[in-house]
mmCIF file of C-alpha atoms and ligand atoms in Angstrom:
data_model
loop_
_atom_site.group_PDB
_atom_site.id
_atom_site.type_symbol
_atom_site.label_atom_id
_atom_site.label_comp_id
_atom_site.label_asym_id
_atom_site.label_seq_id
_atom_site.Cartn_x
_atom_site.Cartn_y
_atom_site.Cartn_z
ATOM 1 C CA UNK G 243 -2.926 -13.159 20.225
ATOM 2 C CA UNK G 244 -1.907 -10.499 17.600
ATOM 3 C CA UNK G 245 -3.562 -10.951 13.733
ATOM 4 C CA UNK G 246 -1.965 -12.001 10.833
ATOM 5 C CA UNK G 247 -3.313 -9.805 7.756
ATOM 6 C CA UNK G 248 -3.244 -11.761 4.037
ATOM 7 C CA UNK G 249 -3.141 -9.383 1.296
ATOM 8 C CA UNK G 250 -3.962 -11.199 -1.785
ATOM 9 C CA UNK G 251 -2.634 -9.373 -5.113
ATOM 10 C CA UNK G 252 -2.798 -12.984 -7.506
ATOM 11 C CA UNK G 253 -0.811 -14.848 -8.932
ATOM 12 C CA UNK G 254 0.020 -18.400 -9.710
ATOM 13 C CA UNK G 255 -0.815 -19.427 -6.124
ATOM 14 C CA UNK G 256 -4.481 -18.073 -6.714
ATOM 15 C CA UNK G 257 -4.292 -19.815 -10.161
ATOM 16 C CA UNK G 258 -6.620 -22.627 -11.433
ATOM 17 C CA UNK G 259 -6.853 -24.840 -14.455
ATOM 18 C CA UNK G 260 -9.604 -26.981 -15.910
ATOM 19 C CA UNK G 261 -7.410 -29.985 -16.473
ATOM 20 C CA UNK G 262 -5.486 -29.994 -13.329
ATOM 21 C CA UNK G 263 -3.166 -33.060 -15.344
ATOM 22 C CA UNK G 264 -1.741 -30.071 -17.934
ATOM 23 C CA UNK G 265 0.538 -28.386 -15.918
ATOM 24 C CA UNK G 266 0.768 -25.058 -17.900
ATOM 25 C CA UNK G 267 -3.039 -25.089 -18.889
ATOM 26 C CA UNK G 268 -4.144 -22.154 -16.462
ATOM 27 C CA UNK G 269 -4.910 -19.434 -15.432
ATOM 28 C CA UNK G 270 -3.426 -17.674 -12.894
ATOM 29 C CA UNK G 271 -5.576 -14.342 -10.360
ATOM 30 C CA UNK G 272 -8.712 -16.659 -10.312
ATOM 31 C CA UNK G 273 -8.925 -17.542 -6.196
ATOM 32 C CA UNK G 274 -9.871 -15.193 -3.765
ATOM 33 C CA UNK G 275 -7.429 -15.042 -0.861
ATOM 34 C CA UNK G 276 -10.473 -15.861 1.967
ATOM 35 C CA UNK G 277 -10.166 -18.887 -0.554
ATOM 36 C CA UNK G 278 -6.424 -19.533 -0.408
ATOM 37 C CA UNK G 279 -6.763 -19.419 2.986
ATOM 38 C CA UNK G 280 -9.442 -22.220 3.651
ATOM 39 C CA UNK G 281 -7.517 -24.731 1.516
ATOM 40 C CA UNK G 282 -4.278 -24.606 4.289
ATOM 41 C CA UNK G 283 -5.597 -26.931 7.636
ATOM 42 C CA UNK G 284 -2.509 -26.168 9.569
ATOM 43 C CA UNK G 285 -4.210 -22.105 9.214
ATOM 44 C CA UNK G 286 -7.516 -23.099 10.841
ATOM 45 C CA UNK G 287 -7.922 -21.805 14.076
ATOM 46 C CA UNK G 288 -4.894 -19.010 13.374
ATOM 47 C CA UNK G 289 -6.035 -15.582 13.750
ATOM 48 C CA UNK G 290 -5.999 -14.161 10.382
ATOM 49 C CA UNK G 291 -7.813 -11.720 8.078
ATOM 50 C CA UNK G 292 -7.852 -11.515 4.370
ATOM 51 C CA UNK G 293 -8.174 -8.418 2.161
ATOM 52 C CA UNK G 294 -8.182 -8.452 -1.437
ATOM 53 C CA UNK G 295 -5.594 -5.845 -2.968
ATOM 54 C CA UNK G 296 -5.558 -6.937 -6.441
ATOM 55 C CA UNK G 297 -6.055 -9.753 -8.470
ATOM 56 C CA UNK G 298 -3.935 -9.920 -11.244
ATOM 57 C CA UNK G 299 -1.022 -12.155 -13.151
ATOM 58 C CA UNK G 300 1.957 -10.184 -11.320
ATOM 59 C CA UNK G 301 3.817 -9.701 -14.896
ATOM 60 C CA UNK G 302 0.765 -6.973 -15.499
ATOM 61 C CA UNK G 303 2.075 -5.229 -12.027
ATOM 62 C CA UNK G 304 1.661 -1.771 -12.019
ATOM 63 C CA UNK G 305 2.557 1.208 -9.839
ATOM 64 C CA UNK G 306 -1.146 1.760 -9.908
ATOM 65 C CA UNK G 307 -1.473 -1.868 -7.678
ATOM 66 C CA UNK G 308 1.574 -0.946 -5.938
ATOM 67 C CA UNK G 309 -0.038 2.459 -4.574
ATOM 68 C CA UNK G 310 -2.718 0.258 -3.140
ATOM 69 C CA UNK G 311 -1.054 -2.434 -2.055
ATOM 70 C CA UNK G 312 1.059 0.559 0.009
ATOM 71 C CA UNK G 313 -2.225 1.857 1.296
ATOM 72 C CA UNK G 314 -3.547 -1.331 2.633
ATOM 73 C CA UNK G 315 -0.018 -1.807 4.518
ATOM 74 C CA UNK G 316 -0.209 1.809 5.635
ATOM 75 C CA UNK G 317 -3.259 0.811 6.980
ATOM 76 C CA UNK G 318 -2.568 -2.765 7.962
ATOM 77 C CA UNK G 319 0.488 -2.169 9.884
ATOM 78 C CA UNK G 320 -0.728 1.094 12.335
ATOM 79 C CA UNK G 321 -3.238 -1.612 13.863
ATOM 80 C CA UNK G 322 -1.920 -2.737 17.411
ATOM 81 C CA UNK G 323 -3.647 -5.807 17.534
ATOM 82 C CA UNK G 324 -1.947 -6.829 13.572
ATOM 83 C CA UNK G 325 1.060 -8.751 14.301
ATOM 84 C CA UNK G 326 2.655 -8.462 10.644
ATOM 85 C CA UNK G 327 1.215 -8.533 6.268
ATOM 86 C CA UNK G 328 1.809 -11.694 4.511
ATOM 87 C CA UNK G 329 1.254 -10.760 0.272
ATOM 88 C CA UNK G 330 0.154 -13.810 -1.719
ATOM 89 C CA UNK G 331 2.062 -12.607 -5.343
ATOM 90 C CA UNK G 332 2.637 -13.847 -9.019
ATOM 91 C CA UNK G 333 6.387 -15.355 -9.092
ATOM 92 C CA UNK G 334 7.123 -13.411 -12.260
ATOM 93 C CA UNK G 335 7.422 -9.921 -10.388
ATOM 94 C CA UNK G 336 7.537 -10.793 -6.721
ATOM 95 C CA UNK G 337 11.718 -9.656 -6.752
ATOM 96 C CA UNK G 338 10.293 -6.200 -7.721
ATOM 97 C CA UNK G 339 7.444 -5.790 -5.712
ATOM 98 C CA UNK G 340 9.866 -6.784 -2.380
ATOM 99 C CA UNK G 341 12.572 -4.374 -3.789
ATOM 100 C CA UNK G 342 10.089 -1.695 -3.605
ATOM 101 C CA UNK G 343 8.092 -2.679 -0.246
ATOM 102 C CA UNK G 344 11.637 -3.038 1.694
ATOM 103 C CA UNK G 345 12.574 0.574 0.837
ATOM 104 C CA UNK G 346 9.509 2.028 1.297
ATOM 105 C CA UNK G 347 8.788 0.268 4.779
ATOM 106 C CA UNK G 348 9.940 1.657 8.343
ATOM 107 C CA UNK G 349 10.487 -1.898 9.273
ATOM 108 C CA UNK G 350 8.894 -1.958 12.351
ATOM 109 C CA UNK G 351 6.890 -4.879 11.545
ATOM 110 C CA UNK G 352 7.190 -8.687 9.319
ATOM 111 C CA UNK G 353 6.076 -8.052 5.791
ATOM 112 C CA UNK G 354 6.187 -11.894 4.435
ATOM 113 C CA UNK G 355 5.273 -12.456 0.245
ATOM 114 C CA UNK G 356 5.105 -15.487 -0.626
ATOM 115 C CA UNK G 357 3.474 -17.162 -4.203
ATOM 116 C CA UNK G 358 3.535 -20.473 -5.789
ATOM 117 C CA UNK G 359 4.848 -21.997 -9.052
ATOM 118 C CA UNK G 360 2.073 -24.691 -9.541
ATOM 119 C CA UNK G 361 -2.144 -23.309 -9.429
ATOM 120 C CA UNK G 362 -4.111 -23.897 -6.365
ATOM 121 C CA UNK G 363 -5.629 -26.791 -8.639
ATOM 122 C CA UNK G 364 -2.400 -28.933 -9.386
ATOM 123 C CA UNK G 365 -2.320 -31.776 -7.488
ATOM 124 C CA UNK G 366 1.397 -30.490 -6.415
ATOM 125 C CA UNK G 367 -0.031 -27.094 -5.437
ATOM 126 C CA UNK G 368 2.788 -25.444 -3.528
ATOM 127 C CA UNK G 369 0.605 -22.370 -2.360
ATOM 128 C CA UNK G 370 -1.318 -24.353 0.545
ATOM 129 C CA UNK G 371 2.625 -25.150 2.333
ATOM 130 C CA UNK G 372 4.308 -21.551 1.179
ATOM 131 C CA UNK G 373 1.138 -19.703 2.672
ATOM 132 C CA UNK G 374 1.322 -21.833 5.804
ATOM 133 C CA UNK G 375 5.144 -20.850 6.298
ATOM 134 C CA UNK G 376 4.894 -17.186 5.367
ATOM 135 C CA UNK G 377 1.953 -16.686 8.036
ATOM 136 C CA UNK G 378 4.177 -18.879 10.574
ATOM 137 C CA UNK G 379 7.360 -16.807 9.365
ATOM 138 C CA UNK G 380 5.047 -13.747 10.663
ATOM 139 C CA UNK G 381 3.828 -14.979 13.951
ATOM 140 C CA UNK G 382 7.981 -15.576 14.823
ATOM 141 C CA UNK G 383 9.214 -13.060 13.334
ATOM 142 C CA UNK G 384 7.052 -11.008 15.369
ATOM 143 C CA UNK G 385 7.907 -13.185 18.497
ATOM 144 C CA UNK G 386 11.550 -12.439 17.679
ATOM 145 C CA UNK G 387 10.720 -8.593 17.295
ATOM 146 C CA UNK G 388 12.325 -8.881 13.585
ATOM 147 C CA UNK G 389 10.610 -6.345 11.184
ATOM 148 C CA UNK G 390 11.089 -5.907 7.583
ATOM 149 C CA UNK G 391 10.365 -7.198 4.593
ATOM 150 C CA UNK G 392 11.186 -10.957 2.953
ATOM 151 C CA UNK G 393 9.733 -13.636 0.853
ATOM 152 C CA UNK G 394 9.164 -17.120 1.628
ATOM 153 C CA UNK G 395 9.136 -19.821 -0.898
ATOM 154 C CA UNK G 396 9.833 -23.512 -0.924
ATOM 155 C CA UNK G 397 10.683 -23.628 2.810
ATOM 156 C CA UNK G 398 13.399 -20.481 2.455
ATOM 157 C CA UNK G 399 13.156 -17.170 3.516
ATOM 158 C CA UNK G 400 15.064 -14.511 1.647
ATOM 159 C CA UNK G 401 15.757 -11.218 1.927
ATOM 160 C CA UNK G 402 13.838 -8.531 -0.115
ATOM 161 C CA UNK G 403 16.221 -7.564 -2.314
ATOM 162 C CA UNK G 404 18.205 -10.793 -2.833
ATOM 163 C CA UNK G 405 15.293 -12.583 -3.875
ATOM 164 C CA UNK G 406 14.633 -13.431 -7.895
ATOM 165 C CA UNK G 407 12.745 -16.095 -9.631
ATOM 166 C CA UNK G 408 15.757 -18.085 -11.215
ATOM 167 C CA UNK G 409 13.657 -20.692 -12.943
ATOM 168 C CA UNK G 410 10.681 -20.514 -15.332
ATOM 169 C CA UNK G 411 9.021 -23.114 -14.222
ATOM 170 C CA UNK G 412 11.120 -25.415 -11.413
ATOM 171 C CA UNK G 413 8.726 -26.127 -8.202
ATOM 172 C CA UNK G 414 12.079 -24.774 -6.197
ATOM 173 C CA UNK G 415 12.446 -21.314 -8.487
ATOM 174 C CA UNK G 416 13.751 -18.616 -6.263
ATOM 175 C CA UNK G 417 17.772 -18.467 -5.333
ATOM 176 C CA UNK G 418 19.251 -15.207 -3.937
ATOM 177 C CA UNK G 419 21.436 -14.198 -6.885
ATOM 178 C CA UNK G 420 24.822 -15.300 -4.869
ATOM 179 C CA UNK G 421 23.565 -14.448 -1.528
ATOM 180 C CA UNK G 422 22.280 -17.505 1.103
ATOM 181 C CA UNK G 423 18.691 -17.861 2.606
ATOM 182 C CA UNK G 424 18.104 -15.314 6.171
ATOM 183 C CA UNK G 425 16.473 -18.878 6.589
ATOM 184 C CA UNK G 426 15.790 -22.791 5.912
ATOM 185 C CA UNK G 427 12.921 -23.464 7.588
ATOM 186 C CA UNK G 428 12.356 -26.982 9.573
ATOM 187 C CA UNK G 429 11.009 -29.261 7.436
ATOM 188 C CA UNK G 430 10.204 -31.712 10.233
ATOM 189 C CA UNK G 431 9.488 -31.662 14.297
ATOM 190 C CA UNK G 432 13.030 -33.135 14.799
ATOM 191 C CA UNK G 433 15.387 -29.632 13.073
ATOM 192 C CA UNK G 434 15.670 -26.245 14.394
ATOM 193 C CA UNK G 435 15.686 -23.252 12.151
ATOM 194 C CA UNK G 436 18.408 -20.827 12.809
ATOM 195 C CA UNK G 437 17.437 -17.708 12.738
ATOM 196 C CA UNK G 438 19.016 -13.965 12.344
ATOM 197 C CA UNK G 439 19.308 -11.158 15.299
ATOM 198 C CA UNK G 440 17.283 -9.032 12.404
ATOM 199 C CA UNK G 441 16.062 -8.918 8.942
ATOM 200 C CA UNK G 442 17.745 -6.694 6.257
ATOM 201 C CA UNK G 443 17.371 -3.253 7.231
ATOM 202 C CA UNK G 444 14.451 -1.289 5.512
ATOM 203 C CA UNK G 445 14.970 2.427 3.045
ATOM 204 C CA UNK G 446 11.983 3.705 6.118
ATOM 205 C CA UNK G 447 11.299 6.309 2.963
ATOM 206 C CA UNK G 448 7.366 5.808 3.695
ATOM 207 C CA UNK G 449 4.620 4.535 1.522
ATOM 208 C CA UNK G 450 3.919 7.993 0.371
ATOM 209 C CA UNK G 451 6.248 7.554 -2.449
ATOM 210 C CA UNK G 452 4.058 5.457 -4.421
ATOM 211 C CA UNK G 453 0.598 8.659 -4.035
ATOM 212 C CA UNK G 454 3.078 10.526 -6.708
ATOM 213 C CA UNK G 455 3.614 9.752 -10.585
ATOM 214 C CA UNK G 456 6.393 7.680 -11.558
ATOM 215 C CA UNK G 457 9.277 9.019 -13.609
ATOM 216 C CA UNK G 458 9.513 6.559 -16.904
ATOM 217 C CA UNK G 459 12.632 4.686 -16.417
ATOM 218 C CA UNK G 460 12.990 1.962 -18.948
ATOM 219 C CA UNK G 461 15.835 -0.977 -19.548
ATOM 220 C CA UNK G 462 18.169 -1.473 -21.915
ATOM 221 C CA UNK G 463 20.307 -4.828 -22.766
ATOM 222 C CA UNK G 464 23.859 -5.362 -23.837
ATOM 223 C CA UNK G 465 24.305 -7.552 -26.243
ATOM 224 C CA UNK G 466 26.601 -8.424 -29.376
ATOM 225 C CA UNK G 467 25.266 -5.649 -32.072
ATOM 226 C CA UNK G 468 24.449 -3.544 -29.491
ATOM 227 C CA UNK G 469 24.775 -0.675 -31.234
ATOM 228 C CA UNK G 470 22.185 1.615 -29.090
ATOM 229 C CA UNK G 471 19.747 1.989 -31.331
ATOM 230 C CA UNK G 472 17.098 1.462 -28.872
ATOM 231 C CA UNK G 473 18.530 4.132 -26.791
ATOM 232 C CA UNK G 474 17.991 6.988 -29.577
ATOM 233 C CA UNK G 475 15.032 6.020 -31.077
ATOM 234 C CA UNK G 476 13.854 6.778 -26.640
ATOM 235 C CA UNK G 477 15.320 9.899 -26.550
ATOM 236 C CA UNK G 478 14.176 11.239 -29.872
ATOM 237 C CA UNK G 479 10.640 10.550 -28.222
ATOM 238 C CA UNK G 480 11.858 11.325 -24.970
ATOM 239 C CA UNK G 481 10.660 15.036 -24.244
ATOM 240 C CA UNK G 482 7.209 14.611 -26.264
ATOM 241 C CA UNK G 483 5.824 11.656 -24.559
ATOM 242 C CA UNK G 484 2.988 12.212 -21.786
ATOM 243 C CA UNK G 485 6.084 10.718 -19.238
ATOM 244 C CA UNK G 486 9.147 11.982 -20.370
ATOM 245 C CA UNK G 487 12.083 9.440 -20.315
ATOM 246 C CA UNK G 488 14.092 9.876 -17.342
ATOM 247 C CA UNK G 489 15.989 7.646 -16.449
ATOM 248 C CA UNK G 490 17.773 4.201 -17.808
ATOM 249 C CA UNK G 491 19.084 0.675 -16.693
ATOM 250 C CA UNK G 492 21.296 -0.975 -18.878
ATOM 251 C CA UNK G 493 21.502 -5.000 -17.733
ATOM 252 C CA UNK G 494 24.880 -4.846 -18.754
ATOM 253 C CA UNK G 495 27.067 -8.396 -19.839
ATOM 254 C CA UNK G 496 29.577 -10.373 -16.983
ATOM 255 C CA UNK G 497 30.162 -7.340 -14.585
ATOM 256 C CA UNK G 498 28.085 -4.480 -15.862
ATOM 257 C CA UNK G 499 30.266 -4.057 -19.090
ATOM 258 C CA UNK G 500 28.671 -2.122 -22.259
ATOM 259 C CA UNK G 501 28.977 -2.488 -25.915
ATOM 260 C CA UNK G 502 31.207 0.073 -27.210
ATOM 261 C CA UNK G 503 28.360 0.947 -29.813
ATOM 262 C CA UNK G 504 25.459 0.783 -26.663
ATOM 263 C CA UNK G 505 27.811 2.922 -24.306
ATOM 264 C CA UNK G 506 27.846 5.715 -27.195
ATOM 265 C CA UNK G 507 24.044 5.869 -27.375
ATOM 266 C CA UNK G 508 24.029 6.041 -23.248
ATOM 267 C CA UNK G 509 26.527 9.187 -23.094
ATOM 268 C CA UNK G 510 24.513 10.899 -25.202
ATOM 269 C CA UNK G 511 21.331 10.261 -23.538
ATOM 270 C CA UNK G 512 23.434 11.035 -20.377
ATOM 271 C CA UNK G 513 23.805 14.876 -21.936
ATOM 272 C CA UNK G 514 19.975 14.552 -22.345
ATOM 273 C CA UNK G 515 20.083 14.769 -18.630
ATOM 274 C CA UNK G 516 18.796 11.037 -18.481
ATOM 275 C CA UNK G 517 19.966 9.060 -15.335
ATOM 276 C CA UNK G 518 22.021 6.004 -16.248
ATOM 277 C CA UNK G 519 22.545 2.806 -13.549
ATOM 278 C CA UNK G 520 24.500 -0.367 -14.758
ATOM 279 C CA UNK G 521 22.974 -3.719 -13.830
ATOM 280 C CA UNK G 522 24.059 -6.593 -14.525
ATOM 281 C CA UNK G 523 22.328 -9.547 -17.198
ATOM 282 C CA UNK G 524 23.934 -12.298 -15.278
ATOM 283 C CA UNK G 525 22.033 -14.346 -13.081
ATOM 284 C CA UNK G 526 24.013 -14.268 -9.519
ATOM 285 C CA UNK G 527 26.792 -11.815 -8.762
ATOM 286 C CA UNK G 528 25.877 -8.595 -9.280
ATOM 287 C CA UNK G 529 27.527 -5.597 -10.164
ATOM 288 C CA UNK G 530 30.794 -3.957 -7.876
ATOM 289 C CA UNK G 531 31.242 -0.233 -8.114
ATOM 290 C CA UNK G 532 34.651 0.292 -9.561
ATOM 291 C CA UNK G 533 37.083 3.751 -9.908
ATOM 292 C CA UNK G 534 36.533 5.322 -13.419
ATOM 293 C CA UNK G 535 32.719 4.155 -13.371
ATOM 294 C CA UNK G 536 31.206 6.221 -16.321
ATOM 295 C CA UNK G 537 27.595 5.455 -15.039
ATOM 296 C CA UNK G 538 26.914 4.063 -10.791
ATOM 297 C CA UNK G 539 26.633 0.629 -10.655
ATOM 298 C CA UNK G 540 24.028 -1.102 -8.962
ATOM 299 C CA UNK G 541 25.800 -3.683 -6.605
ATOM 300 C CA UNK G 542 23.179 -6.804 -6.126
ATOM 301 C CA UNK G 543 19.744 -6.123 -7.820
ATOM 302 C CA UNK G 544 18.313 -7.840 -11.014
ATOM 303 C CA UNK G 545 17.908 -5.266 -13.286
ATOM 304 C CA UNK G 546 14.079 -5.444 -12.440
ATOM 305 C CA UNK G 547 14.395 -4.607 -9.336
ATOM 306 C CA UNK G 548 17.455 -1.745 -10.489
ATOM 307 C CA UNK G 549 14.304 0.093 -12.262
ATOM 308 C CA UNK G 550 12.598 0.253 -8.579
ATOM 309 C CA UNK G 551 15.302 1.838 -6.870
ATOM 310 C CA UNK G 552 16.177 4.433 -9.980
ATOM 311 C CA UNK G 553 12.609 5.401 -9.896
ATOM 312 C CA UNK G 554 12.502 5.714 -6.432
ATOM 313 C CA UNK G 555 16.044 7.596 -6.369
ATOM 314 C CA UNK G 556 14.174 9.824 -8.770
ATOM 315 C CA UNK G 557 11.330 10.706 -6.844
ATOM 316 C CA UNK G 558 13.942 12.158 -4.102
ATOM 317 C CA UNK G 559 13.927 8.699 -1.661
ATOM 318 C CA UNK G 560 17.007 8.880 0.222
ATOM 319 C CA UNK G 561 17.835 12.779 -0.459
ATOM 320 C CA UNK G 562 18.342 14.523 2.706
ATOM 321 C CA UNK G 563 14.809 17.175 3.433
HETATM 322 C C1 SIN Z 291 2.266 -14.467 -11.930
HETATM 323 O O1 SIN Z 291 3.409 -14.008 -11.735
HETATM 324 O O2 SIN Z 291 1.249 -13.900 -11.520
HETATM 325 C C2 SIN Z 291 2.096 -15.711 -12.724
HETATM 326 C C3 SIN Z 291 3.181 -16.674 -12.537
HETATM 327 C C4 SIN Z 291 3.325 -17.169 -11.142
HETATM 328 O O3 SIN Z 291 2.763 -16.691 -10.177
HETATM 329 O O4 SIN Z 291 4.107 -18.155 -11.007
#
């Protein structure tokens, strides 16, 4: 029987508190995955292996982690007797972390991450059951030849780039932004899951993306006022800073629309050569592509996740040679 590898990078679901009655008292990154691992019964006797990535609260993510994290799945995933990666994540970032693994991937095998809203100390610790169904989301998703990456949570699997935390602090956070589940897992003996022909398809672009320096590509909000202020006091330390500016998302309001006064700022930082992608700053929906665009919008991604792919873009993923 194939392995199931358990990266650990943090997180909530590695998190611990002293008074396990004050909900919000802890501290997340404290549990070593080996550990996470021996609190789940329904994992004894499963064929697993843990390595420690990281150990971090995921809103300090870095591309710095992420190079690793893309090493250890380099490494991870060439092994024939591995059967697929489950990543135990903070909530906070997890939508941008998938974004990034399912382009980079060639989606030959399951990448699963999976986190939890309440420590590993809470008497209502949801890591123990998400970990369970992310390795068991592995084992058939291998058995069903599905590669690719996705993120379990609260008995749902979602796709990579659908996937956002769309509640602060809900034990049932995650929604898809519009889209549905790939999956609703069994609760019970008595349902079947349904399951896809195949997970979302993978960018293949290869995890040697993330051995080069990032472009700086920062985010921008529309808002009433927005008069792009925030826009020119970037570029007038755009070309002097250590990482030059290069390219912006503007989380734009209902479908991608700008402030008149925001938009201004953002043509002239387009004539800077800057690279500008319209998100949107509502929750589900996303942003359609429309004739006339003045900037490319970015269909379905959070604007989080927006930043991934415009950095990525950056770095050449996607261009032909
Ligand atoms: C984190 O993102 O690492 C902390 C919050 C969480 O995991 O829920």
């Amino acid at each position: 029987m194939q392995k199931v590898v358990i990266l650990g990078t943090g997180g909530t679901i590695a998190g611990t508190a002293n008074d396990p009655s004050r909900a919000w008292a802890y501290q997340a990154a404290q549990l070593s995955v080996a550990q996470l691992i021996e609190a789940v019964p329904a994992l004894q006797g499963v064929p697993l292996e843990a390595v420690q990535v990281a150990q971090v609260d995921s809103k300090d993510m870095s591309w710095s982690i992420w190079r690793q994290l893309g090493r250890a799945l380099h490494v991870q995933l060439a092994r024939d007797d591995v059967a697929g990666v489950v990543i135990t994540h903070g909530t906070d970032t997890l939508e941008e972390t998938a974004c990034l693994l399912q382009a980079l991937h060639d989606g030959a095998k399951p990448v699963v991450l999976t986190a939890a809203m309440y420590p590993a100390t809470s008497p209502d610790a949801d890591g123990p059951g998400n970990l369970r169904d992310a390795v068991r989301v592995v084992q058939e998703s291998a058995r069903r030849c599905l590669g690719g990456v996705v993120a379990v949570m609260h008995g749902r699997v979602w796709s990579a780039v659908d996937v956002r935390k769309a509640h602060s602090h809900a034990l049932d956070a995650f929604d898809g932004g519009g889209a549905s589940p790939l999956v609703a897992l069994a609760q019970d003996d008595r349902s079947e899951a349904v399951w896809p022909s195949a997970w979302p398809t993978c960018g293949r672009f290869g995890w040697g993306y993330l051995e080069v320096n990032p472009p700086r590509v920062e985010i921008v909000c529309s808002h009433a006022d927005a008069d792009g202020w925030l826009v020119r006091a970037m570029l007038a330390h755009a070309q002097t800073s250590a990482r030059p500016l290069k390219g912006i998302v503007v989380a734009g309001t209902g479908h991608g629309t700008l402030h008149e006064g925001l938009a201004q700022a953002l043509r002239e930082a387009t004539q800077q050569g800057i690279t500008v992608w319209r998100s949107s700053r509502v929750a589900r929906g996303g942003v359609l592509a429309r004739e006339g665009d003045e900037w490319p919008a970015v269909p379905h991604l959070t604007a989080a996740q927006a930043r991934v792919a415009l950095t990525l873009s950056l770095l050449g993923a996607g261009r032909a040679g």
